[in-house]
Protein backbone atom coordinates (compact mmCIF):
# COMPACT_ATOMS: atom_id res chain seq x y z
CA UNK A 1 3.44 -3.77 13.75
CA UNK A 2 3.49 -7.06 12.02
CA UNK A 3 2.41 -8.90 14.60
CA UNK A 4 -0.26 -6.49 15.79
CA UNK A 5 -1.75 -7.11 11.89
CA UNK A 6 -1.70 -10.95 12.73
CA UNK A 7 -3.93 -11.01 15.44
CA UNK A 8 -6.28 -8.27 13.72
CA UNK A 9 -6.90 -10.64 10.53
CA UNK A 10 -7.26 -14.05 12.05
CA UNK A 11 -9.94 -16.00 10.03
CA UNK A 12 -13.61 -15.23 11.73
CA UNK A 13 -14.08 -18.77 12.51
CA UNK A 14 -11.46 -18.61 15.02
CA UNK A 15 -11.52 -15.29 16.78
CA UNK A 16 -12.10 -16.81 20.02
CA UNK A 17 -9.15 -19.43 19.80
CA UNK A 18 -6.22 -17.85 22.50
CA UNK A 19 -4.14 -19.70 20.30
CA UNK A 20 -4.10 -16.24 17.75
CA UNK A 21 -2.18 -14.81 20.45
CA UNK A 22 0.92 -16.60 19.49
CA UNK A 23 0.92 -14.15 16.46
CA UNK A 24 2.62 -11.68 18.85
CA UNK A 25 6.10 -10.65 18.73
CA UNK A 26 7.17 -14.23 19.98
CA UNK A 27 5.08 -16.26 17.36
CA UNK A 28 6.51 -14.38 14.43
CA UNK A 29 9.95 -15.56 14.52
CA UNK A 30 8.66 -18.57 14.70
CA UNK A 31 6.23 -18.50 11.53
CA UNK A 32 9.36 -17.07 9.76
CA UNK A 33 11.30 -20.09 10.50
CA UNK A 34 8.35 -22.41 9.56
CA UNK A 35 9.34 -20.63 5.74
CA UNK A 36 12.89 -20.95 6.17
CA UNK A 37 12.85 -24.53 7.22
CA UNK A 38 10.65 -25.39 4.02
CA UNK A 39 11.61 -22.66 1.43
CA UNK A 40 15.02 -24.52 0.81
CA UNK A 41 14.27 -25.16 -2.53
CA UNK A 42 11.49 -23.75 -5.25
CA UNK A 43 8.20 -25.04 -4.31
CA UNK A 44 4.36 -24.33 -5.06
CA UNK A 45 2.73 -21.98 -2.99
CA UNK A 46 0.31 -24.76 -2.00
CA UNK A 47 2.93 -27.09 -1.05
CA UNK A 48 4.65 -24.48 1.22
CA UNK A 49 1.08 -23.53 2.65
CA UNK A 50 0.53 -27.56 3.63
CA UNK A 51 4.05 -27.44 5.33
CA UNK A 52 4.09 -24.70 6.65
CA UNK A 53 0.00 -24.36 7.96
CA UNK A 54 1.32 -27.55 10.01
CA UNK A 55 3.97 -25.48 12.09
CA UNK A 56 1.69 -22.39 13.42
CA UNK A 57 -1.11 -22.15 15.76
CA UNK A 58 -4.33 -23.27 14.23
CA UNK A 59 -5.91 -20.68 14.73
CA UNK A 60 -3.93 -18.69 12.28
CA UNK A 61 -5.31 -21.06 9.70
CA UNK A 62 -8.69 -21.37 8.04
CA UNK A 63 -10.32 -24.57 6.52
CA UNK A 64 -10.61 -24.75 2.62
CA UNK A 65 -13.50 -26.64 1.18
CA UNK A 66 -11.90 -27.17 -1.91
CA UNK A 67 -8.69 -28.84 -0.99
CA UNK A 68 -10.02 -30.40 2.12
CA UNK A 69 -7.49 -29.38 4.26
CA UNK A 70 -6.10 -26.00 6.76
CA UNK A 71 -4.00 -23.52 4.83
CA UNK A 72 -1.83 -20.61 6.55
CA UNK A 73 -3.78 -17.31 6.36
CA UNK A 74 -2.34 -14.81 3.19
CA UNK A 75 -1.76 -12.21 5.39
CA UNK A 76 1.01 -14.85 6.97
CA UNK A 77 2.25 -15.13 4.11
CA UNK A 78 3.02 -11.79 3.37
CA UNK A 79 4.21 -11.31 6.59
CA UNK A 80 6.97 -14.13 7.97
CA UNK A 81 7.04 -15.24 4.42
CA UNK A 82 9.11 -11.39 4.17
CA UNK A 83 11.11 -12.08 7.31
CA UNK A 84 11.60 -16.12 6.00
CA UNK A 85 13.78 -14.64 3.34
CA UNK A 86 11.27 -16.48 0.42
CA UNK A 87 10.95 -14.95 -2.95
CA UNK A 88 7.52 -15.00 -4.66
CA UNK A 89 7.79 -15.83 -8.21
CA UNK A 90 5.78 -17.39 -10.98
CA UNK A 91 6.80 -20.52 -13.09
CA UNK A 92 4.36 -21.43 -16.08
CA UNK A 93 1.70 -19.66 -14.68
CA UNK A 94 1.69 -20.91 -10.83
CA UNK A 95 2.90 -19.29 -7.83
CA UNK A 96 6.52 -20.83 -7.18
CA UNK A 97 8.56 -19.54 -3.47
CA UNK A 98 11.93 -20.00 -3.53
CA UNK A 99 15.04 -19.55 -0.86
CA UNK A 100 16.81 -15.77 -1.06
CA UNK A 101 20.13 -16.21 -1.85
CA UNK A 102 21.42 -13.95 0.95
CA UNK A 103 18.53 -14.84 3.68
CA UNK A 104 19.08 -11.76 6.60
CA UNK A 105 18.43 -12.48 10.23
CA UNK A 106 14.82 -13.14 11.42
CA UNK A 107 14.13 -10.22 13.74
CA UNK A 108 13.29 -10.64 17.11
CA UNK A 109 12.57 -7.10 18.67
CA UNK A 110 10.78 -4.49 16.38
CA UNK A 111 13.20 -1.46 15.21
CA UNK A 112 13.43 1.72 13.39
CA UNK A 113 9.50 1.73 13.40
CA UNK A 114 9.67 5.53 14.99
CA UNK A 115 11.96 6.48 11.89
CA UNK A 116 9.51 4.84 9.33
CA UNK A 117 6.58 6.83 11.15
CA UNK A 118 9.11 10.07 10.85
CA UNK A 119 9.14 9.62 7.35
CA UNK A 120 5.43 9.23 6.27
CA UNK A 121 5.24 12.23 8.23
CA UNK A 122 8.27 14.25 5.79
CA UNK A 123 7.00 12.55 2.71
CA UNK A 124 3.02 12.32 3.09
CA UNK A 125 2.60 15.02 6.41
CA UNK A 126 0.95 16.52 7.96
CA UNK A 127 -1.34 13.79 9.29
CA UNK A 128 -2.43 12.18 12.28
CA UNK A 129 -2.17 8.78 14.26
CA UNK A 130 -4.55 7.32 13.65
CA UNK A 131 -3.83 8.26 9.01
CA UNK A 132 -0.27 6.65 9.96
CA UNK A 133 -2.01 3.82 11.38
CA UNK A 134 -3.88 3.19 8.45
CA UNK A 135 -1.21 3.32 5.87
CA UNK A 136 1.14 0.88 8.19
CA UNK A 137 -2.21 -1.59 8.59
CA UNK A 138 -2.34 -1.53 12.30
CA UNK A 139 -3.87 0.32 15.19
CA UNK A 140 -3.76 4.12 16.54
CA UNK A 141 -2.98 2.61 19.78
CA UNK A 142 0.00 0.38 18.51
CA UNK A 143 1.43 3.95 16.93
CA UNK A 144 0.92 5.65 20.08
CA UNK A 145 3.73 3.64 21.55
CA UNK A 146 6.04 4.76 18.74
CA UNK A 147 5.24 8.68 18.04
CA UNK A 148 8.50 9.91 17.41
CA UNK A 149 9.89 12.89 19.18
CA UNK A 150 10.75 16.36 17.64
CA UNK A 151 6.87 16.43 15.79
CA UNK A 152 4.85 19.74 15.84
CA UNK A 153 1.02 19.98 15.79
CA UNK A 154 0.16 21.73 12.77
CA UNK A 155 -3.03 23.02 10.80
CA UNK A 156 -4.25 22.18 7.51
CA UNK A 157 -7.47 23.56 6.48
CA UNK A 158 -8.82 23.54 9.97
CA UNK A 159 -7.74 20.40 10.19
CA UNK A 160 -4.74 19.13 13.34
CA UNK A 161 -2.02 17.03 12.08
CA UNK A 162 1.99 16.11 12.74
CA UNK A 163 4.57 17.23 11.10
CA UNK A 164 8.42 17.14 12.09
CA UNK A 165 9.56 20.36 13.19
CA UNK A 166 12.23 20.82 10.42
CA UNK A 167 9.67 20.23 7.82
CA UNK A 168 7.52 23.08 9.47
CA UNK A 169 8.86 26.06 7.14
CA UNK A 170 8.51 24.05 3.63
CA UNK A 171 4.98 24.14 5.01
CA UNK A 172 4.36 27.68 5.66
CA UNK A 173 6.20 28.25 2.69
CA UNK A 174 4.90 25.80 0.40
CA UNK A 175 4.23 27.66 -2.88
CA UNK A 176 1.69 26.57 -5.36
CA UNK A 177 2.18 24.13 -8.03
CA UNK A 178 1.52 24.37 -11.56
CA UNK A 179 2.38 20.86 -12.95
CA UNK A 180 0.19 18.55 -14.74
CA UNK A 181 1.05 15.09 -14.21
CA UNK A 182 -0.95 11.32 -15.11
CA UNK A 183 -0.07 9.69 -11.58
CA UNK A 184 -0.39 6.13 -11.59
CA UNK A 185 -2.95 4.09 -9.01
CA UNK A 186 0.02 3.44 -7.11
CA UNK A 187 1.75 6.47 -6.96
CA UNK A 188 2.92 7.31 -2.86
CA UNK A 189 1.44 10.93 -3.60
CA UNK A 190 -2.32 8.68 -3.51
CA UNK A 191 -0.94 6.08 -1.05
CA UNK A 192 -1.52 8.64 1.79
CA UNK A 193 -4.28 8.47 4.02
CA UNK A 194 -5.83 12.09 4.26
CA UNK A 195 -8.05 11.17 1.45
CA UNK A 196 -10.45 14.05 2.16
CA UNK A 197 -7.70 16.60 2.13
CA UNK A 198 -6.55 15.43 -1.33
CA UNK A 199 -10.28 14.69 -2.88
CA UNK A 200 -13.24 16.33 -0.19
CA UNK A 201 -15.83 15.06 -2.29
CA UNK A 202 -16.69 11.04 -1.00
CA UNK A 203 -18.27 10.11 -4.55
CA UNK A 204 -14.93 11.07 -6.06
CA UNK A 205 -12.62 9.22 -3.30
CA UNK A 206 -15.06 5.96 -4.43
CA UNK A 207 -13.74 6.42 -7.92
CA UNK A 208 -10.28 7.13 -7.60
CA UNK A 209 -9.56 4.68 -4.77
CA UNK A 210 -11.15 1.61 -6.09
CA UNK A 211 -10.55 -2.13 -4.29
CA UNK A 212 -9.42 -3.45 -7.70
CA UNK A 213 -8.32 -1.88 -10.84
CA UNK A 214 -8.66 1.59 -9.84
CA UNK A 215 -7.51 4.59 -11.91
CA UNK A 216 -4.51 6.92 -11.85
CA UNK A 217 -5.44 10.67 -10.84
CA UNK A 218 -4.77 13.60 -12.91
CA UNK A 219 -2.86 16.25 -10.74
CA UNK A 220 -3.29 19.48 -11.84
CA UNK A 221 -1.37 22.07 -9.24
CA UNK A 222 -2.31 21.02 -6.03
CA UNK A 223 -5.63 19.43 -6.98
CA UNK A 224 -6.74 16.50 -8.46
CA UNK A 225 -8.65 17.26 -10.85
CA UNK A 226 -9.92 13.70 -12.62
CA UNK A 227 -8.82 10.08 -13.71
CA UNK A 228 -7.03 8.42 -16.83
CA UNK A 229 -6.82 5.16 -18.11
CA UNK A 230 -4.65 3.85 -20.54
CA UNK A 231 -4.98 0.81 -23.04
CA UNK A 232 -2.82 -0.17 -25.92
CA UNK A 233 -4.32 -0.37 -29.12
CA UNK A 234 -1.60 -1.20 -31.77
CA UNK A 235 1.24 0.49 -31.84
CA UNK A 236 -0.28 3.85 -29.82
CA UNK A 237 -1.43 3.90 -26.46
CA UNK A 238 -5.16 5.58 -25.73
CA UNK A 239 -5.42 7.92 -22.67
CA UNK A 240 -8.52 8.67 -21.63
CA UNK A 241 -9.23 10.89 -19.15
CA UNK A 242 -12.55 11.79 -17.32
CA UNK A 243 -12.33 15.51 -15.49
CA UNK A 244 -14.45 15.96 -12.48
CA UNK A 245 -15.09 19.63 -13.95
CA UNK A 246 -14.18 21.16 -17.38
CA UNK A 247 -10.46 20.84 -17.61
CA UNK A 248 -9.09 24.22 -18.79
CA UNK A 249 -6.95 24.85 -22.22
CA UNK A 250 -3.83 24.79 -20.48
CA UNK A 251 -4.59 21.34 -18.86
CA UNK A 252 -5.34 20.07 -21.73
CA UNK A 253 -2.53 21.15 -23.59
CA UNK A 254 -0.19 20.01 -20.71
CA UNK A 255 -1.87 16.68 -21.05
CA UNK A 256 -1.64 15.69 -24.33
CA UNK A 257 2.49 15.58 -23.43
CA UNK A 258 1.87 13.80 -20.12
CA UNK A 259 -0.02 11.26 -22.36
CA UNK A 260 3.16 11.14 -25.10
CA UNK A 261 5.14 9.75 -21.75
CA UNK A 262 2.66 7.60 -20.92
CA UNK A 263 3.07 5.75 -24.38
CA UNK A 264 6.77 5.80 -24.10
CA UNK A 265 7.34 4.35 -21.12
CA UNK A 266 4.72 1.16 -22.54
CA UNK A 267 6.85 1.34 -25.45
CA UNK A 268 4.11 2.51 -28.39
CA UNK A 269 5.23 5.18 -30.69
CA UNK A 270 2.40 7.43 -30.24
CA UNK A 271 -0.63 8.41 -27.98
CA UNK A 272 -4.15 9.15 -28.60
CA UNK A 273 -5.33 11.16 -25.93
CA UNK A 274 -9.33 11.27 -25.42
CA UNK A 275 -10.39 13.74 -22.52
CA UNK A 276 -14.25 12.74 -21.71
């Protein structure tokens, strides 16, 4: 999978190098070793990027203006820097990588990816390929490979999706929720991707799954039902919540001690909840 996200984010400028194809399976290892073989000590990010942009294929690297020089693509970084065993950390305000003190073995075959798909499917199921796809950052084709046995089609509001087949009762039998809960942007009950089954309406999907600095959802039952923000002013924390509709009494009610936790857990003595 890691390798499959490689070659689909090269840098534009270099989509047409074959040298992007040593981001496969083989290449990886490789990359992570780059980190190893550099990480041995803490070091700027932009160090590591010059030393380490020198060991891969060019084409995994793009040209920066302002330095004057190739850097190693982020999404490298986030991917053999992981199997490099490097630690991201920050030291005075920069970007330091250091060595893990236990570094585990660089992987050279994929595994347990048809247990990982398994378990999107218990946790965030029913849903199909190509949703699975999405949340892992690769390609319906590269899942195909791995669908797990022992899955059951399955039909959610006239939509198809996959479910394991010992998850197929707690479906059918599935009763309805009455909890109120804040979620937090990056709570796995949002991370899924049947967006449309958890929020139909597209204007409301652009506000609650913003690129940067989205909102938490309010979850009502089985619906969301609006957003929330928080900021701290004092020693209270301000929740403000915007409903899609009219919230009802009881939501309301159920919220004012959803946003006492919320205050809690950011350490203020007391919240001031504001429902828009």
């Amino acid at each position: 999978m890691a390798a499959r996200r490689l070659r689909r984010h090269r840098p534009d400028q270099h989509r047409g190098d074959q040298g992007g194809g040593e981001a496969g399976a083989g290449g990886l290892p490789r990359h992570a070793e780059a980190f190893r073989r550099t990480v041995v000590e803490p070091l700027g990010k932009g160090e590591v990027s010059t030393a380490v942009s020198a060991a891969v294929p060019e084409s995994l690297t793009y040209w920066c203006i302002p330095c004057g020089a190739r850097h190693i693509s982020g999404l490298l970084f986030q991917q053999a820097g992981l199997f490099g065993s490097v630690r991201v950390g920050a030291d005075r305000g920069k970007t330091v990588l250091s060595p893990l003190g236990s570094p585990f073995p660089v992987p050279a075959t994929a595994s347990g990816t048809q247990d990982l798909v398994r378990s999107y499917l218990r946790f965030l199921g029913p849903a199909t390929r190509a949703e699975v796809a999405a949340f892992l950052g690769t390609r319906p084709t590269a899942i195909r490979t791995v669908w797990p046995e022992g899955l059951v089609e399955v039909s959610v509001d006239s939509a198809s999706g996959w479910l394991p087949e010992s998850e197929g009762d707690a479906l059918r039998g599935a009763p309805r929720a009455d909890t109120v809960r804040l979620l937090p942007p990056g709570d796995p009950f949002l991370q899924a991707r049947d967006r449309s089954l958890l929020l139909p309406e597209k204007d409301r999907q652009k506000e609650l799954w913003r690129a940067i600095g989205g909102p938490g959802a309010v979850l009502a039952g089985s619906d969301i039902v609006g957003t929330w923000r928080a900021r701290a002013s004092g020693r209270r924390v301000e929740v403000t919540v915007t409903g899609f509709d009219a919230l009802s009494a009881a939501v309301r009610r159920a919220l004012e001690t959803e946003a006492q936790t919320v205050a809690e857990v950011r350490g203020a003595k007391e919240a001031l909840l504001l429902i828009e």
